Tab-separated table of C-alpha atoms in Angstrom:
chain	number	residue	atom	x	y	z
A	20	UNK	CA	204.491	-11.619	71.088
A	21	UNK	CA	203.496	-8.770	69.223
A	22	UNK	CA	204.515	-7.178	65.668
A	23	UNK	CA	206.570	-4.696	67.255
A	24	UNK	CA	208.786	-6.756	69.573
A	25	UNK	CA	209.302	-9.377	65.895
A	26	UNK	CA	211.239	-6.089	64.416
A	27	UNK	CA	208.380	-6.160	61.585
A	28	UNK	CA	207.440	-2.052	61.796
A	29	UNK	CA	211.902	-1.285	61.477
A	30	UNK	CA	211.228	-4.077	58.761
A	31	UNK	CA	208.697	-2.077	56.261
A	32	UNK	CA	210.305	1.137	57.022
A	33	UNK	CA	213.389	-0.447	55.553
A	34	UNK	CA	211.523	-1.752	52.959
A	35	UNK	CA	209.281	1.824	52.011
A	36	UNK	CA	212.772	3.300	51.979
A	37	UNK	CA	214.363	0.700	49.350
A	38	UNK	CA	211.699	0.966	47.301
A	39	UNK	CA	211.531	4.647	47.254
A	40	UNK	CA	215.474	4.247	46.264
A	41	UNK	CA	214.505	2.633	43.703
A	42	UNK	CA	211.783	4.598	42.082
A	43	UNK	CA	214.130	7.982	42.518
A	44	UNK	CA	216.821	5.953	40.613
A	45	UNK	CA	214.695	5.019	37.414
A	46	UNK	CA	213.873	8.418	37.710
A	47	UNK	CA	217.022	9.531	37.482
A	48	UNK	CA	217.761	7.412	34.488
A	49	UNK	CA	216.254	10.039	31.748
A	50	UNK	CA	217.655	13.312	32.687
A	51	UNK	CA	221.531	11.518	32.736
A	52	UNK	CA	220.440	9.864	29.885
A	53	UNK	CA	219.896	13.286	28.454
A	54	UNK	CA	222.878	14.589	29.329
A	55	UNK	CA	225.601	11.920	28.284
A	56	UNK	CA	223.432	11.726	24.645
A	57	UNK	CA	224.189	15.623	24.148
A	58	UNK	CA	227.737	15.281	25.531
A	59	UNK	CA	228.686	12.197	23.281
A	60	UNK	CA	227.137	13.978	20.425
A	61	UNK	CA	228.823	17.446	21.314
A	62	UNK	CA	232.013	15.854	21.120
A	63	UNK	CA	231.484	13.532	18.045
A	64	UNK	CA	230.207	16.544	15.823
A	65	UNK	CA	230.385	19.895	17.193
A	66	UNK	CA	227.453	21.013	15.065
A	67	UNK	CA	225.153	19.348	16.815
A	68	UNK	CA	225.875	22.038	20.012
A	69	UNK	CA	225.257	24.974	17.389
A	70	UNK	CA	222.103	27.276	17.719
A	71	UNK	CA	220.935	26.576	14.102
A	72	UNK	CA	220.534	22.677	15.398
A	73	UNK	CA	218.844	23.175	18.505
A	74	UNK	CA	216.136	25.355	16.998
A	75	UNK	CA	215.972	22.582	14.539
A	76	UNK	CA	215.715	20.166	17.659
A	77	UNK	CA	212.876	21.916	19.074
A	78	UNK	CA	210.911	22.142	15.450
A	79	UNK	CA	211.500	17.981	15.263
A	80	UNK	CA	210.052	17.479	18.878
A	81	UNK	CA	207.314	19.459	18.168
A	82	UNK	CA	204.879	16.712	16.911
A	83	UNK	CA	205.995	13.592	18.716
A	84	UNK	CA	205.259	15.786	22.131
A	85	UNK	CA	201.816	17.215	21.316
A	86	UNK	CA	200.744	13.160	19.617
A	87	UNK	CA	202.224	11.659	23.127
A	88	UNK	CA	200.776	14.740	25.399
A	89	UNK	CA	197.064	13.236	24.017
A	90	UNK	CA	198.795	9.330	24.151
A	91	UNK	CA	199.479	10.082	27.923
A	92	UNK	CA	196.098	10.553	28.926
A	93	UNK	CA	194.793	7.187	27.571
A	94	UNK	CA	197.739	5.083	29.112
A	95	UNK	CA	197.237	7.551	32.055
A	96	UNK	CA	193.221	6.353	31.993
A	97	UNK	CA	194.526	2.361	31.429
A	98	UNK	CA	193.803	2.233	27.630
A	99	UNK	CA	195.847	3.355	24.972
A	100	UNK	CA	194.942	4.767	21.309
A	101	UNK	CA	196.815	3.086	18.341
A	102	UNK	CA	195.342	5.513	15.878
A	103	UNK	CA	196.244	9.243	16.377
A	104	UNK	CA	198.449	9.182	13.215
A	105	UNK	CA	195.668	8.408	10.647
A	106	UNK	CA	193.400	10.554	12.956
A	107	UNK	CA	196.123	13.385	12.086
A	108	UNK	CA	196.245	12.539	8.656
A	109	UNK	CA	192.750	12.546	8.198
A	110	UNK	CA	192.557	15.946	10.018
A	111	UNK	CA	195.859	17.055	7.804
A	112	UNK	CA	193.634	16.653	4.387
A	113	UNK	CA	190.467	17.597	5.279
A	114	UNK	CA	191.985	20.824	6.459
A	115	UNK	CA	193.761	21.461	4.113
A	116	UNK	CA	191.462	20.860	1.142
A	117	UNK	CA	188.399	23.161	2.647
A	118	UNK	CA	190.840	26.137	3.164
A	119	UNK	CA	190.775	27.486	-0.307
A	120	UNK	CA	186.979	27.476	-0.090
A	121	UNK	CA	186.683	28.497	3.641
A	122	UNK	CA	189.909	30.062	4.699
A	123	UNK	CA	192.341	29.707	7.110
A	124	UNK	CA	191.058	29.744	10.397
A	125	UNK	CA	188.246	27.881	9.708
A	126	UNK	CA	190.332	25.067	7.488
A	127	UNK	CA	191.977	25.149	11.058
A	128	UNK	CA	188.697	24.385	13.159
A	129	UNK	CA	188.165	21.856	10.644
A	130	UNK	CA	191.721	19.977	11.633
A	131	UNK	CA	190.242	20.432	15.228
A	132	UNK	CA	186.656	19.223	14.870
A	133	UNK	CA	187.838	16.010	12.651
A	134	UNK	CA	190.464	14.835	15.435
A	135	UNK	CA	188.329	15.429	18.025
A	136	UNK	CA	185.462	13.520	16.651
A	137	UNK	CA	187.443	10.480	15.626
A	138	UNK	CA	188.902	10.615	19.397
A	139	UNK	CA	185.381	10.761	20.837
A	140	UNK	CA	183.786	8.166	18.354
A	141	UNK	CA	186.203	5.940	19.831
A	142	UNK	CA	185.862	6.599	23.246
A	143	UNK	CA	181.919	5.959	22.774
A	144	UNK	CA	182.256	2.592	21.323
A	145	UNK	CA	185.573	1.541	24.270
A	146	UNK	CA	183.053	2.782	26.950
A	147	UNK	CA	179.514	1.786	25.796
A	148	UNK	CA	180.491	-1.166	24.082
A	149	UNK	CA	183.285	-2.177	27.039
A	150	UNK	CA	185.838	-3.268	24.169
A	151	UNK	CA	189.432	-3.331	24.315
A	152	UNK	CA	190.826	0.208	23.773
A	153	UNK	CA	193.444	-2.077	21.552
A	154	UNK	CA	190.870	-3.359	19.039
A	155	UNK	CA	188.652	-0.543	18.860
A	156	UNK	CA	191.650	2.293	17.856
A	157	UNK	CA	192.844	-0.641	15.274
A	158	UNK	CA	189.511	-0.220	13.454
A	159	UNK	CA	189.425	3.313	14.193
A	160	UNK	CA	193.347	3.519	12.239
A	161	UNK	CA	192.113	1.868	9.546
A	162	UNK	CA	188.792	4.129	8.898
A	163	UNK	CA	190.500	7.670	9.623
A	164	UNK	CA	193.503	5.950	6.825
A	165	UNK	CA	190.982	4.987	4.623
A	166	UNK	CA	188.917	8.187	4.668
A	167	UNK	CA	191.968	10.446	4.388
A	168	UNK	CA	193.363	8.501	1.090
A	169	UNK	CA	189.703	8.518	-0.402
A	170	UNK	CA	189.615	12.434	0.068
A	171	UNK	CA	193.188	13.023	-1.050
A	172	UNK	CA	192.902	10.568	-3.996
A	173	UNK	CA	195.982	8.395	-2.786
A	174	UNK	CA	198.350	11.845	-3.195
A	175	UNK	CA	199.967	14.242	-1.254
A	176	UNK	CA	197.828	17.985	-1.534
A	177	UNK	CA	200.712	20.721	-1.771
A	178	UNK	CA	197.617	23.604	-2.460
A	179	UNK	CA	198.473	25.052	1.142
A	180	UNK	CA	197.960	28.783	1.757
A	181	UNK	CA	201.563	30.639	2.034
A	182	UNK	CA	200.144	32.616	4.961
A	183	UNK	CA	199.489	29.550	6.661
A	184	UNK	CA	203.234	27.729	6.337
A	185	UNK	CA	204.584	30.846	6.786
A	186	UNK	CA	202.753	32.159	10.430
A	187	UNK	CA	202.817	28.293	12.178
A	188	UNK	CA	205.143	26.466	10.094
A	189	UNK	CA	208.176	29.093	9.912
A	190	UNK	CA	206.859	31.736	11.793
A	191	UNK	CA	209.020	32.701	15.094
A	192	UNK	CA	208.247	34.658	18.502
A	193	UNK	CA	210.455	35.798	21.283
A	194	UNK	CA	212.978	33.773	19.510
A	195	UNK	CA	211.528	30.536	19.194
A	196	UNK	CA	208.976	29.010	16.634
A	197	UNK	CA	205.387	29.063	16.873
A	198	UNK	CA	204.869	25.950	16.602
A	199	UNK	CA	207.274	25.130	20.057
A	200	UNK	CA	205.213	27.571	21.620
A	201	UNK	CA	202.020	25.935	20.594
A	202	UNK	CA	203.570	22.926	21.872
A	203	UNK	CA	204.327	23.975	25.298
A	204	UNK	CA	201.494	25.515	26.203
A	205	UNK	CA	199.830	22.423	25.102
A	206	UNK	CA	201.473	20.679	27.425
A	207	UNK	CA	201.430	23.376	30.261
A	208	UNK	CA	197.654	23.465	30.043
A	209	UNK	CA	197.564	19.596	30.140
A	210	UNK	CA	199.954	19.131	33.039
A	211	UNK	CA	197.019	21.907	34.724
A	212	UNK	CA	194.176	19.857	33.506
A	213	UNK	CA	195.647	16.495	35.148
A	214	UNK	CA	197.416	18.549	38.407
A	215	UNK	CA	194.602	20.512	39.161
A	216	UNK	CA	190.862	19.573	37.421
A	217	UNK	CA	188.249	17.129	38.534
A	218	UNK	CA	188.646	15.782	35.148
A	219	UNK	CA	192.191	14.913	36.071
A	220	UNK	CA	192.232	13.585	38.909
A	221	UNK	CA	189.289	10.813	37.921
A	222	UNK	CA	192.044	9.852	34.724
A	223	UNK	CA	193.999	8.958	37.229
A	224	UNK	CA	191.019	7.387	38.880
A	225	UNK	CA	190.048	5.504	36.208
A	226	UNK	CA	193.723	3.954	35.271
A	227	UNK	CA	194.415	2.884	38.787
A	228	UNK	CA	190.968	1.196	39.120
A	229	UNK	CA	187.710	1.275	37.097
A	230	UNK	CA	185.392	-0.531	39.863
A	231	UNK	CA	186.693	1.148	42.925
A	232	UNK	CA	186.322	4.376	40.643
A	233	UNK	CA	182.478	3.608	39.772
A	234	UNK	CA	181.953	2.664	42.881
A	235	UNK	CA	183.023	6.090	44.278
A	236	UNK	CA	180.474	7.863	42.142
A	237	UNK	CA	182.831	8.448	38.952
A	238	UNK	CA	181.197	8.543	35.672
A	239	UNK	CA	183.072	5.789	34.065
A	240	UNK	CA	181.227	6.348	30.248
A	241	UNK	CA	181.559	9.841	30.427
A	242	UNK	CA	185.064	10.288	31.271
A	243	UNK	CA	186.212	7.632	28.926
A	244	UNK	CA	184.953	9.217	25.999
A	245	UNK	CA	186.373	12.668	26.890
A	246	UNK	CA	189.778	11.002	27.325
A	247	UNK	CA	189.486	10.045	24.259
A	248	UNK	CA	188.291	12.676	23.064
A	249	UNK	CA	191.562	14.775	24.126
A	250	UNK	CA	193.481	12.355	22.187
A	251	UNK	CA	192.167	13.230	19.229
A	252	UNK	CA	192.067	16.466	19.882
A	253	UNK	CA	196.033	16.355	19.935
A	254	UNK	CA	195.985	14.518	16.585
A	255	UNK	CA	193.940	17.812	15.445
A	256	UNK	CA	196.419	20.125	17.108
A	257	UNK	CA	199.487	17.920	15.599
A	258	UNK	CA	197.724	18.053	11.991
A	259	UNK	CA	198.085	21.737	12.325
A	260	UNK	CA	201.353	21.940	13.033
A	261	UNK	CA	203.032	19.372	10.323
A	262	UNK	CA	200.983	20.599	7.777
A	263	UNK	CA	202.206	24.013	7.969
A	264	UNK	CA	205.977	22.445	8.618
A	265	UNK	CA	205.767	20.298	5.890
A	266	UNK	CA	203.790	22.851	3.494
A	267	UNK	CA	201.263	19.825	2.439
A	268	UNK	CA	198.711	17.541	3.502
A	269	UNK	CA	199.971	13.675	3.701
A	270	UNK	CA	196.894	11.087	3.216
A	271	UNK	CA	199.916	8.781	5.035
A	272	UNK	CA	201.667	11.525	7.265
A	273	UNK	CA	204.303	9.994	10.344
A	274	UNK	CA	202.864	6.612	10.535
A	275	UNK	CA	205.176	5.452	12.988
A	276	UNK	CA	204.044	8.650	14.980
A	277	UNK	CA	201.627	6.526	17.213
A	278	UNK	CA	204.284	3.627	18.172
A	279	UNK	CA	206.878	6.681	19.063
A	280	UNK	CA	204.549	8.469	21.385
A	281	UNK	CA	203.687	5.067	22.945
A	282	UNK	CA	207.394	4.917	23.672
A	283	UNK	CA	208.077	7.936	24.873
A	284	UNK	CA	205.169	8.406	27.325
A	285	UNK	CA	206.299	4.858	28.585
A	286	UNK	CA	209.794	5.745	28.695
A	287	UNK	CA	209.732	8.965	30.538
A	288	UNK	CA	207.749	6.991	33.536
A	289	UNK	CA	204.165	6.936	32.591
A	290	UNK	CA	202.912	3.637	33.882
A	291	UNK	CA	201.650	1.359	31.340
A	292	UNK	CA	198.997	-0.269	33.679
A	293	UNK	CA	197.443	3.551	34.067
A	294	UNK	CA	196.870	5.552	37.374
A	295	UNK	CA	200.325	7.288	37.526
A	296	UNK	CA	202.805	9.933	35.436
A	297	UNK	CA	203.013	13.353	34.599
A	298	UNK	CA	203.399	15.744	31.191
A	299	UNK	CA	206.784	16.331	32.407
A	300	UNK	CA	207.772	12.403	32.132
A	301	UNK	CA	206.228	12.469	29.122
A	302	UNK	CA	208.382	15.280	28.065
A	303	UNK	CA	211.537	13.796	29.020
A	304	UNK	CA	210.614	11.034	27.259
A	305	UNK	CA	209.628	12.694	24.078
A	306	UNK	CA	213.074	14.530	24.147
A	307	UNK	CA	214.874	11.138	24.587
A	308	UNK	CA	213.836	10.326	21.146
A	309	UNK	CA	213.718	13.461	19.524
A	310	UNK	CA	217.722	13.520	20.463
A	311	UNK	CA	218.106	10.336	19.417
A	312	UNK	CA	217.008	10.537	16.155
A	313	UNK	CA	218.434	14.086	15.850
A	314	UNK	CA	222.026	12.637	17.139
A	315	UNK	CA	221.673	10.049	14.569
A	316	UNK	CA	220.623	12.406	11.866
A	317	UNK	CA	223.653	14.722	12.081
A	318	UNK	CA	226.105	11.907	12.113
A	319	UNK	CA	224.638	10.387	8.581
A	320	UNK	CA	223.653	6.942	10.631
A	321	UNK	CA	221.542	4.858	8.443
A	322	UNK	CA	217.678	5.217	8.513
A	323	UNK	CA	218.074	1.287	9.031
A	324	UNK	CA	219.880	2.044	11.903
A	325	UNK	CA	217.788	4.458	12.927
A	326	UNK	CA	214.626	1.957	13.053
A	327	UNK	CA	216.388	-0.553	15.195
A	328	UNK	CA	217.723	1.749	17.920
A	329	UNK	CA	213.856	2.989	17.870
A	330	UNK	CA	212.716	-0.673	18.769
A	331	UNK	CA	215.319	-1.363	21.239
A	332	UNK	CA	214.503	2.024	22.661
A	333	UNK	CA	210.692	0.453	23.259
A	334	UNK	CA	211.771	-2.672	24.548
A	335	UNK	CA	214.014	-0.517	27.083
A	336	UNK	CA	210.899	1.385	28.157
A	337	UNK	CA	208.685	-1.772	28.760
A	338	UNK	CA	211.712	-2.665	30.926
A	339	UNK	CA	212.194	0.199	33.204
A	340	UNK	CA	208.480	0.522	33.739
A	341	UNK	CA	208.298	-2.710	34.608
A	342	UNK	CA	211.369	-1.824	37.051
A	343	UNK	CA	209.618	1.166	38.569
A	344	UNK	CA	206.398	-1.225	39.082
A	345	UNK	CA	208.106	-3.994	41.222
C-alpha cells in the first residue's frame, strides 16, 4: 500500500493550500486595518481627512519608518537592536554641536559617522564575542545615552543653523517634505539592497539559519557587523531628520522610538525568529502606528491613553506573527 493509494499527496495539497489561506489572511489584516482606522477617524473628525493633516501625517511617520527600516534588518538577520534611540541621540548632539565650527554638511557626516559606528561596534562584539544581540544593544543604549548627556551637559542644544531646519526640517519638493522624500528613498534603496544584493539575500540567510548559512560558505562575522552597522546608520539618518524637525539636539530624543519600531516591523509581518519580511511590511506597519497616534492626537485622547493602546498594539503584533508562523 503505497502513499498515494492512503490519499496522503490530496492530503498536503489540502494542507499547503490552508496554510497559504492563512498567511494571505494575516496579510490582509494591515491594509483593512488601514482603511477602517482612516474611515472611523474621517467620520469622527473631518479634519483628520484635510490636506494640512496628511502632510502632517507623513512629517510624524517620517522617523519611526527610517528607525524601523534599520530595526528590520536585525530582526530580518535573527537579532534585534534595543539601542537606535540613544544611538540617534548621540548622533543628534554631536552633530549638532560641531556645526558651528565645521558647518553643515559636515555636522551632517558627523550624525552619519557616529550612528554608524555605534551600529558596527555592536555588531563586532554580537559576532566576535557570540553574545546575545539583547544584552549587547542594552549596554550599547546605555553608553550612546550616557555619552550624549555628557556632551550636551544634561540639556537640550537649540544653537541649530536656520539653513539647516529650514532645507530638511521645513523644506518641501514636488509637494511633499524633504524629509518624506529622504524617507522613501531610504526605504526604496533598502527594499533593493534586501530584493536584489548578495548582502541581502545572506540577511535573510543568516535569520533563517546561522549554521546551515556558515556552512554554505557565508561569512557569518562579517555580515553581522554590517547589519548592524545599517542599523545605526538609520539612527544617523533619523538624527538628521528630527533635529532639523525639532530645531534642537535632544541628549534624550524619542526614547520610546526603539520599542515602536520593534512593533511596527513585527506588526507589518516581519518575522520575529528572522529569515522572512519585506520594507513594504515594515511600512505598513510603521503607518499603523503613525495613524494611530495621529487619530488619537486629533481627537484630544489622553497621552495615557495613548501609551496603553501602544502596548496592546505590541502584544497584538507578537500575536499575529505568531499566527502567520503556525
Amino acid at each position: 500500500m503505497n502513499g498515494k493509494s492512503l490519499g496522503l499527496r490530496p492530503f498536503s495539497r489540502q494542507e499547503s493550500i490552508l496554510k497559504t489561506t492563512k498567511l494571505n489572511l494575516a496579510d490582509a489584516i494591515l491594509p483593512a486595518l488601514i482603511v477602517s482606522i482612516a474611515l472611523v477617524a474621517g467620520a469622527i473628525e473631518p479634519r483628520f481627512l484635510s490636506v494640512d493633516n496628511f502632510m502632517n501625517l507623513a512629517r510624524q511617520l517620517v522617523p519611526l519608518l527610517i528607525i524601523s527600516i534599520g530595526q528590520a534588518f536585525t530582526i530580518m538577520r535573527g537579532g534585534l537592536d534595543l539601542s537606535m534611540s540613544s544611538v540617534l541621540s548621540l548622533a543628534g548632539v554631536a552633530g549638532v554641536i560641531l556645526m558651528p565650527e565645521i558647518g553643515i554638511a559636515a555636522g551632517v557626516a558627523v550624525m552619519l559617522l557616529v550612528g554608524a559606528i555605534s551600529g558596527l561596534a555592536s555588531g563586532v562584539i554580537i559576532a566576535w564575542f557570540r553574545t546575545s544581540p539583547l544584552v549587547v544593544t542594552l549596554g550599547m543604549l546605555s553608553v550612546t545615552q550616557a555619552l550624549a548627556l555628557m556632551l550636551s551637559n544634561g540639556v537640550p542644544i537649540y544653537d541649530v543653523p536656520a539653513p539647516y531646519v529650514d532645507s530638511i526640517g521645513f523644506g518641501t519638493f514636488a509637494g511633499l517634505p524633504i524629509m518624506v522624500w529622504m524617507a522613501l528613498i531610504l526605504a526604496i534603496v533598502a527594499a533593493l539592497v534586501l530584493r536584489h544584493t548578495i548582502f541581502g539575500r545572506y540577511v535573510y540567510a543568516l535569520g533563517s539559519s546561522e549554521s546551515a548559512a556558515a556552512k554554505s560558505g557565508v561569512n557569518v562575522r562579517l555580515y553581522t557587523i554590517l547589519v548592524y552597522g545599517v542599523s545605526g546608520l538609520c539612527a544617523g539618518i533619523g538624527a538628521i531628520v528630527l533635529t532639523a524637525w525639532v530645531s534642537s539636539a535632544q541628549p534624550i530624543a524619542a526614547p520610546s522610538l526603539t520599542l515602536q519600531s520593534i512593533a511596527a516591523v513585527v506588526l507589518g509581518g516581519v518575522a520575529l525568529t528572522g529569515g522572512r519580511g519585506t520594507i513594504w511590511q515594515v511600512f505598513l506597519g510603521v503607518l499603523v502606528l503613525s495613524l494611530l497616534s495621529n487619530v488619537m492626537n486629533i481627537t484630544g485622547v489622553s497621552a495615557y491613553f495613548q501609551t496603553l493602546i501602544v502596548g496592546i498594539v505590541i502584544i497584538i503584533a507578537v500575536i499575529l506573527d505568531r499566527f502567520r508562523r503556525t
